[in-house]
Amino acid sequence: NGFNIIGISPDSEKKHKQFEKKFNLPFTLIADTSHEILEKYGVWDQKKLFGHEYMGVLRTTFVIDEKGLIRKIFLRPKNKAHAAEIIAAIKK
């Protein structure tokens, strides 16, 4: 039971390539500069920082099975423990 990891952000392809190289990422990043995918998944929304409101990505992880069904959603994942959380969700 393998799985694929895909990251999606509103950054450009050029920025993604730099990020992938800098961190030697073992997965694909998709540039969604039009926010089409992000909006469909409900993760492009209004954010607030120090009283300033702006549109941005709500960090979220979706575990989607081979049939395209969302099996688990992680809101605001914690970086250090997140890989273990994903693996546990996949094993269920």
PDB file of C-alpha atoms in Angstrom:
ATOM      1  CA  ASN A   1       0.000   0.000   0.000  1.00  0.00           C
ATOM      2  CA  GLY A   2       2.112   2.854  -1.269  1.00  0.00           C
ATOM      3  CA  PHE A   3       1.112   6.470  -1.236  1.00  0.00           C
ATOM      4  CA  ASN A   4       2.041   9.721  -2.929  1.00  0.00           C
ATOM      5  CA  ILE A   5       2.746  13.014  -1.238  1.00  0.00           C
ATOM      6  CA  ILE A   6       1.853  16.217  -3.051  1.00  0.00           C
ATOM      7  CA  GLY A   7       2.297  19.727  -1.698  1.00  0.00           C
ATOM      8  CA  ILE A   8       0.230  22.587  -3.082  1.00  0.00           C
ATOM      9  CA  SER A   9       0.871  26.280  -2.563  1.00  0.00           C
ATOM     10  CA  PRO A  10       0.166  29.570  -4.320  1.00  0.00           C
ATOM     11  CA  ASP A  11       3.877  30.147  -4.963  1.00  0.00           C
ATOM     12  CA  SER A  12       5.276  30.167  -8.503  1.00  0.00           C
ATOM     13  CA  GLU A  13       6.983  27.159 -10.107  1.00  0.00           C
ATOM     14  CA  LYS A  14      10.300  29.014  -9.859  1.00  0.00           C
ATOM     15  CA  LYS A  15       9.900  29.427  -6.081  1.00  0.00           C
ATOM     16  CA  HIS A  16       8.899  25.771  -5.764  1.00  0.00           C
ATOM     17  CA  LYS A  17      12.023  24.607  -7.590  1.00  0.00           C
ATOM     18  CA  GLN A  18      14.187  26.732  -5.273  1.00  0.00           C
ATOM     19  CA  PHE A  19      12.357  25.368  -2.200  1.00  0.00           C
ATOM     20  CA  GLU A  20      12.624  21.759  -3.414  1.00  0.00           C
ATOM     21  CA  LYS A  21      16.349  22.173  -4.022  1.00  0.00           C
ATOM     22  CA  LYS A  22      17.030  23.955  -0.723  1.00  0.00           C
ATOM     23  CA  PHE A  23      15.260  21.306   1.377  1.00  0.00           C
ATOM     24  CA  ASN A  24      15.876  18.297  -0.914  1.00  0.00           C
ATOM     25  CA  LEU A  25      12.173  17.417  -0.864  1.00  0.00           C
ATOM     26  CA  PRO A  26      11.244  13.844  -1.781  1.00  0.00           C
ATOM     27  CA  PHE A  27       7.791  14.828  -3.062  1.00  0.00           C
ATOM     28  CA  THR A  28       6.097  16.946  -5.709  1.00  0.00           C
ATOM     29  CA  LEU A  29       5.022  20.554  -5.210  1.00  0.00           C
ATOM     30  CA  ILE A  30       2.210  21.994  -7.312  1.00  0.00           C
ATOM     31  CA  ALA A  31       2.101  25.722  -8.037  1.00  0.00           C
ATOM     32  CA  ASP A  32      -1.514  26.873  -7.689  1.00  0.00           C
ATOM     33  CA  THR A  33      -1.007  30.564  -8.417  1.00  0.00           C
ATOM     34  CA  SER A  34      -4.692  31.005  -9.322  1.00  0.00           C
ATOM     35  CA  HIS A  35      -5.749  29.364  -5.996  1.00  0.00           C
ATOM     36  CA  GLU A  36      -8.129  27.057  -7.894  1.00  0.00           C
ATOM     37  CA  ILE A  37      -7.161  23.859  -6.046  1.00  0.00           C
ATOM     38  CA  LEU A  38      -6.697  25.633  -2.718  1.00  0.00           C
ATOM     39  CA  GLU A  39     -10.186  27.144  -2.957  1.00  0.00           C
ATOM     40  CA  LYS A  40     -11.790  23.811  -3.904  1.00  0.00           C
ATOM     41  CA  TYR A  41     -10.347  22.246  -0.757  1.00  0.00           C
ATOM     42  CA  GLY A  42     -11.357  25.252   1.355  1.00  0.00           C
ATOM     43  CA  VAL A  43      -7.819  26.122   2.423  1.00  0.00           C
ATOM     44  CA  TRP A  44      -7.476  29.543   0.739  1.00  0.00           C
ATOM     45  CA  ASP A  45      -9.095  31.857   3.267  1.00  0.00           C
ATOM     46  CA  GLN A  46      -8.777  34.986   5.305  1.00  0.00           C
ATOM     47  CA  LYS A  47      -6.020  34.979   7.921  1.00  0.00           C
ATOM     48  CA  LYS A  48      -5.081  37.435  10.612  1.00  0.00           C
ATOM     49  CA  LEU A  49      -1.632  38.358  11.915  1.00  0.00           C
ATOM     50  CA  PHE A  50      -1.057  41.149  14.405  1.00  0.00           C
ATOM     51  CA  GLY A  51      -4.502  42.574  13.583  1.00  0.00           C
ATOM     52  CA  HIS A  52      -3.764  42.641   9.832  1.00  0.00           C
ATOM     53  CA  GLU A  53      -6.172  40.589   7.686  1.00  0.00           C
ATOM     54  CA  TYR A  54      -5.054  38.996   4.426  1.00  0.00           C
ATOM     55  CA  MET A  55      -5.787  35.992   2.200  1.00  0.00           C
ATOM     56  CA  GLY A  56      -3.532  32.982   2.592  1.00  0.00           C
ATOM     57  CA  VAL A  57      -3.204  29.228   2.846  1.00  0.00           C
ATOM     58  CA  LEU A  58      -4.604  27.470   5.900  1.00  0.00           C
ATOM     59  CA  ARG A  59      -2.026  24.728   6.435  1.00  0.00           C
ATOM     60  CA  THR A  60      -3.899  21.469   6.131  1.00  0.00           C
ATOM     61  CA  THR A  61      -3.105  17.865   5.269  1.00  0.00           C
ATOM     62  CA  PHE A  62      -5.615  15.635   3.513  1.00  0.00           C
ATOM     63  CA  VAL A  63      -5.173  11.856   3.461  1.00  0.00           C
ATOM     64  CA  ILE A  64      -6.961  10.764   0.284  1.00  0.00           C
ATOM     65  CA  ASP A  65      -7.359   7.118  -0.689  1.00  0.00           C
ATOM     66  CA  GLU A  66      -6.909   5.565  -4.136  1.00  0.00           C
ATOM     67  CA  LYS A  67     -10.626   6.121  -4.851  1.00  0.00           C
ATOM     68  CA  GLY A  68     -10.305   9.850  -4.189  1.00  0.00           C
ATOM     69  CA  LEU A  69     -12.112   9.753  -0.827  1.00  0.00           C
ATOM     70  CA  ILE A  70     -10.790  11.976   1.943  1.00  0.00           C
ATOM     71  CA  ARG A  71     -10.014   9.653   4.854  1.00  0.00           C
ATOM     72  CA  LYS A  72      -8.455  12.110   7.304  1.00  0.00           C
ATOM     73  CA  ILE A  73      -7.923  15.865   7.590  1.00  0.00           C
ATOM     74  CA  PHE A  74      -5.223  17.420   9.746  1.00  0.00           C
ATOM     75  CA  LEU A  75      -5.839  21.092  10.530  1.00  0.00           C
ATOM     76  CA  ARG A  76      -2.740  23.139  11.376  1.00  0.00           C
ATOM     77  CA  PRO A  77      -0.362  20.161  11.401  1.00  0.00           C
ATOM     78  CA  LYS A  78       2.581  20.219  13.791  1.00  0.00           C
ATOM     79  CA  ASN A  79       5.787  19.799  11.794  1.00  0.00           C
ATOM     80  CA  LYS A  80       7.790  17.580  14.161  1.00  0.00           C
ATOM     81  CA  ALA A  81       5.090  14.980  14.842  1.00  0.00           C
ATOM     82  CA  HIS A  82       3.203  15.220  11.567  1.00  0.00           C
ATOM     83  CA  ALA A  83       4.911  12.412   9.620  1.00  0.00           C
ATOM     84  CA  ALA A  84       4.049   9.935  12.394  1.00  0.00           C
ATOM     85  CA  GLU A  85       0.432  11.177  12.437  1.00  0.00           C
ATOM     86  CA  ILE A  86       0.100  10.642   8.687  1.00  0.00           C
ATOM     87  CA  ILE A  87       1.588   7.137   8.847  1.00  0.00           C
ATOM     88  CA  ALA A  88      -0.792   6.205  11.681  1.00  0.00           C
ATOM     89  CA  ALA A  89      -3.774   7.501   9.671  1.00  0.00           C
ATOM     90  CA  ILE A  90      -2.733   5.517   6.584  1.00  0.00           C
ATOM     91  CA  LYS A  91      -2.416   2.295   8.588  1.00  0.00           C
ATOM     92  CA  LYS A  92      -6.020   2.568   9.854  1.00  0.00           C
TER      93      LYS A  92
END
